[in-house]
């Protein structure tokens, strides 16, 4: 398969287009390696993970250049992604060392009770293109930390980052077979893994549509799942918020990877009293964002990943305008010399309302629709009026309000007075149509463990 530069479309390289056969060979290798890797001491495994974290940072420039080429994001963001990825290895290593058998107080003096954490076995991961390295790290680090072995399929747009990642893992001393990368036909590979029986878990980050298909396919072999799916994050600005700070957070959160993250604010809800002030400042800041190739040092907005992505943003803009929204910035692609027509300008729509597509569906692009609300109850009602539940953001100078609102929002992650919430040491994941399971910190490890309960009679009865 050809891998192309996201900005120019120029071929960067070719990778194998594997299918079911190769997918099963990967499972063979992972199964053979499982006994040795899971039997090693946690300290041994944590040491390898520590070396991986170190090697990722040591090869930062190399990774950043590849991520920016195949994904399109600005180099600064690619550098940030590498630190974020290395942190997943540190976090998993630390948490694995803390993980211990638990002795459970028994009501019956004739019995002692224990819970023993065990690796699930061979696990699979299917990762997206928006964070070509971090989403791999987020799934691989906890799996390896607890003694699982893994088979992985990276997104077809960004396999070169995954190949370099595999090289780093091998160089860091991971035994052969513990991590197996298969590039190629997504449906053939996932079908082979989910019907094999030796694969005991699949972790997937991607669309809700594909998540549903995988859930059906996982049913036959009762494969455990973690699904990090679409988001539709509300970004609520209360009348007592620090408006310049809220605008800065909105820009940072909304336009990261040109709006192509699951946790990007998707709907802006602003209190009527501060609406004009927020909108004026936000529009000025959005218009000032430099658009261009990710490899140019000044670029803040790179290309969208595909023509389909451009068409989806355009359709949402057209729909909103037809339903009464006001276009205040952007609204179309802008030409960049020598590049594909995929650079969508940061777009701001005022007077957005719930009947517009952009208020119902995830955009995955640089579109910020803004609506006005009256009181706190109305803001929460609009924010929760969606089957998705990944991230939400709230801005206020009243700590009690932030606490109250955070607890009432239906989602897995809340950014309170911040637009950037990702942290490898914290539990990342959603509810409802945004999926289930948590990645990061000790919560990430639990996804790869099976707890064995042992009840021992202290007197033979
Ligand atoms: C995602 O978009 O799936 C992940 C975003 C993040 O980790 O910040």
Short mmCIF file of C-alpha atoms in Angstrom, two decimals, residues 12-172:
data_model
loop_
_atom_site.label_atom_id
_atom_site.label_comp_id
_atom_site.label_asym_id
_atom_site.label_seq_id
_atom_site.Cartn_x
_atom_site.Cartn_y
_atom_site.Cartn_z
CA UNK A 12 6.36 8.56 1.21
CA UNK A 13 6.80 4.81 0.98
CA UNK A 14 5.03 1.48 0.66
CA UNK A 15 4.00 -1.03 3.30
CA UNK A 16 2.64 -4.58 3.00
CA UNK A 17 -1.07 -4.95 2.41
CA UNK A 18 -1.59 -7.91 4.71
CA UNK A 19 -4.80 -9.81 5.24
CA UNK A 20 -6.22 -12.66 7.34
CA UNK A 21 -3.30 -15.05 6.82
CA UNK A 22 -0.66 -12.60 8.09
CA UNK A 23 -2.97 -11.54 10.92
CA UNK A 24 -3.08 -15.14 12.15
CA UNK A 25 0.69 -15.54 11.81
CA UNK A 26 0.98 -12.53 14.12
CA UNK A 27 -1.31 -14.29 16.61
CA UNK A 28 0.89 -17.41 16.38
CA UNK A 29 3.93 -15.30 17.29
CA UNK A 30 2.12 -13.51 20.12
CA UNK A 31 0.87 -16.84 21.51
CA UNK A 32 4.36 -18.35 21.45
CA UNK A 33 5.83 -15.34 23.25
CA UNK A 34 3.10 -15.15 25.89
CA UNK A 35 4.48 -17.78 28.29
CA UNK A 36 7.91 -16.17 28.60
CA UNK A 37 6.77 -12.55 28.72
CA UNK A 38 3.99 -13.09 31.24
CA UNK A 39 6.30 -15.17 33.48
CA UNK A 40 8.89 -12.40 33.76
CA UNK A 41 8.94 -10.33 36.90
CA UNK A 42 7.06 -7.05 36.81
CA UNK A 43 10.33 -5.25 37.46
CA UNK A 44 11.88 -6.87 34.38
CA UNK A 45 8.98 -5.80 32.21
CA UNK A 46 8.92 -2.31 33.73
CA UNK A 47 12.62 -1.93 32.93
CA UNK A 48 11.94 -2.66 29.25
CA UNK A 49 9.08 -0.16 29.29
CA UNK A 50 11.38 2.45 30.83
CA UNK A 51 13.89 1.90 28.01
CA UNK A 52 11.11 2.32 25.44
CA UNK A 53 10.08 5.66 27.01
CA UNK A 54 13.67 6.81 26.88
CA UNK A 55 14.16 5.67 23.25
CA UNK A 56 10.98 7.41 22.07
CA UNK A 57 12.24 10.73 23.44
CA UNK A 58 15.75 10.10 22.09
CA UNK A 59 14.34 9.64 18.56
CA UNK A 60 11.92 12.55 18.84
CA UNK A 61 12.97 14.43 15.69
CA UNK A 62 12.77 11.29 13.57
CA UNK A 63 9.30 10.43 14.88
CA UNK A 64 8.07 14.01 14.57
CA UNK A 65 9.11 14.24 10.92
CA UNK A 66 7.26 11.03 10.06
CA UNK A 67 4.12 11.90 12.06
CA UNK A 68 3.93 15.33 10.44
CA UNK A 69 4.46 13.88 6.97
CA UNK A 70 1.86 11.13 7.13
CA UNK A 71 -0.68 12.84 9.42
CA UNK A 72 -0.15 16.50 8.45
CA UNK A 73 -0.16 17.98 11.97
CA UNK A 74 2.26 20.82 12.84
CA UNK A 75 5.72 19.73 13.99
CA UNK A 76 5.21 21.23 17.46
CA UNK A 77 2.18 19.01 17.95
CA UNK A 78 4.13 15.98 16.73
CA UNK A 79 6.85 16.72 19.29
CA UNK A 80 4.18 16.97 21.99
CA UNK A 81 2.73 13.64 20.87
CA UNK A 82 6.07 11.91 21.41
CA UNK A 83 6.34 13.11 25.02
CA UNK A 84 2.72 12.11 25.56
CA UNK A 85 3.52 8.63 24.16
CA UNK A 86 6.65 8.18 26.28
CA UNK A 87 4.57 9.10 29.34
CA UNK A 88 2.24 6.15 28.66
CA UNK A 89 5.23 3.84 29.04
CA UNK A 90 6.36 5.55 32.24
CA UNK A 91 2.87 5.48 33.68
CA UNK A 92 2.32 1.80 32.81
CA UNK A 93 5.72 0.81 34.24
CA UNK A 94 5.07 2.63 37.51
CA UNK A 95 1.55 1.32 37.91
CA UNK A 96 2.53 -2.26 37.06
CA UNK A 97 5.10 -2.21 39.85
CA UNK A 98 2.43 -1.01 42.30
CA UNK A 99 -0.05 -3.61 41.17
CA UNK A 100 -0.29 -6.40 43.71
CA UNK A 101 -2.32 -9.33 44.79
CA UNK A 102 -4.99 -8.25 47.22
CA UNK A 103 -5.89 -10.05 50.35
CA UNK A 104 -9.58 -9.65 51.14
CA UNK A 105 -10.77 -9.50 54.76
CA UNK A 106 -12.82 -12.65 55.35
CA UNK A 107 -15.94 -12.83 57.56
CA UNK A 108 -15.22 -16.51 58.02
CA UNK A 109 -12.05 -17.28 60.04
CA UNK A 110 -11.85 -20.69 58.35
CA UNK A 111 -11.19 -19.13 54.93
CA UNK A 112 -8.69 -16.66 53.50
CA UNK A 113 -9.57 -14.75 50.35
CA UNK A 114 -7.25 -13.31 47.71
CA UNK A 115 -7.60 -11.54 44.37
CA UNK A 116 -4.74 -12.18 41.95
CA UNK A 117 -4.27 -10.01 38.84
CA UNK A 118 -3.42 -12.04 35.73
CA UNK A 119 -2.71 -10.90 32.15
CA UNK A 120 -5.64 -11.61 29.83
CA UNK A 121 -3.35 -13.21 27.22
CA UNK A 122 -2.89 -12.22 23.60
CA UNK A 123 -4.52 -8.84 22.97
CA UNK A 124 -5.22 -6.89 19.78
CA UNK A 125 -5.20 -3.17 19.08
CA UNK A 126 -6.53 -1.19 16.14
CA UNK A 127 -5.30 2.39 16.15
CA UNK A 128 -6.28 5.61 14.34
CA UNK A 129 -4.34 8.11 12.24
CA UNK A 130 -4.95 11.25 14.32
CA UNK A 131 -2.31 10.31 16.94
CA UNK A 132 -0.25 7.75 15.01
CA UNK A 133 2.13 7.18 17.94
CA UNK A 134 0.22 8.10 21.10
CA UNK A 135 -2.71 5.76 20.44
CA UNK A 136 -0.29 2.88 19.91
CA UNK A 137 1.59 3.77 23.09
CA UNK A 138 -1.65 4.06 25.04
CA UNK A 139 -2.62 0.49 24.13
CA UNK A 140 0.78 -1.20 23.98
CA UNK A 141 2.29 0.10 27.22
CA UNK A 142 -0.36 -1.25 29.64
CA UNK A 143 -0.73 -4.52 27.73
CA UNK A 144 3.00 -5.24 27.89
CA UNK A 145 3.31 -3.96 31.46
CA UNK A 146 0.98 -6.60 32.86
CA UNK A 147 2.40 -9.46 30.74
CA UNK A 148 0.09 -9.61 27.72
CA UNK A 149 1.50 -9.97 24.21
CA UNK A 150 0.01 -7.96 21.41
CA UNK A 151 -1.02 -7.87 17.76
CA UNK A 152 -1.58 -4.42 16.29
CA UNK A 153 -3.04 -2.90 13.14
CA UNK A 154 -2.25 0.80 12.64
CA UNK A 155 -4.35 3.11 10.45
CA UNK A 156 -3.61 2.74 6.73
CA UNK A 157 -2.77 6.48 6.50
CA UNK A 158 -0.04 6.34 9.19
CA UNK A 159 1.77 2.98 9.23
CA UNK A 160 5.28 4.44 8.96
CA UNK A 161 5.13 5.82 12.49
CA UNK A 162 3.99 2.38 13.67
CA UNK A 163 6.90 0.68 11.92
CA UNK A 164 9.40 3.00 13.61
CA UNK A 165 7.62 2.33 16.92
CA UNK A 166 8.07 -1.42 16.39
CA UNK A 167 11.78 -0.86 15.75
CA UNK A 168 12.09 1.09 19.02
CA UNK A 169 10.37 -1.72 20.93
CA UNK A 170 12.75 -4.34 19.52
CA UNK A 171 15.83 -2.18 20.16
CA UNK A 172 14.69 -1.67 23.75
#
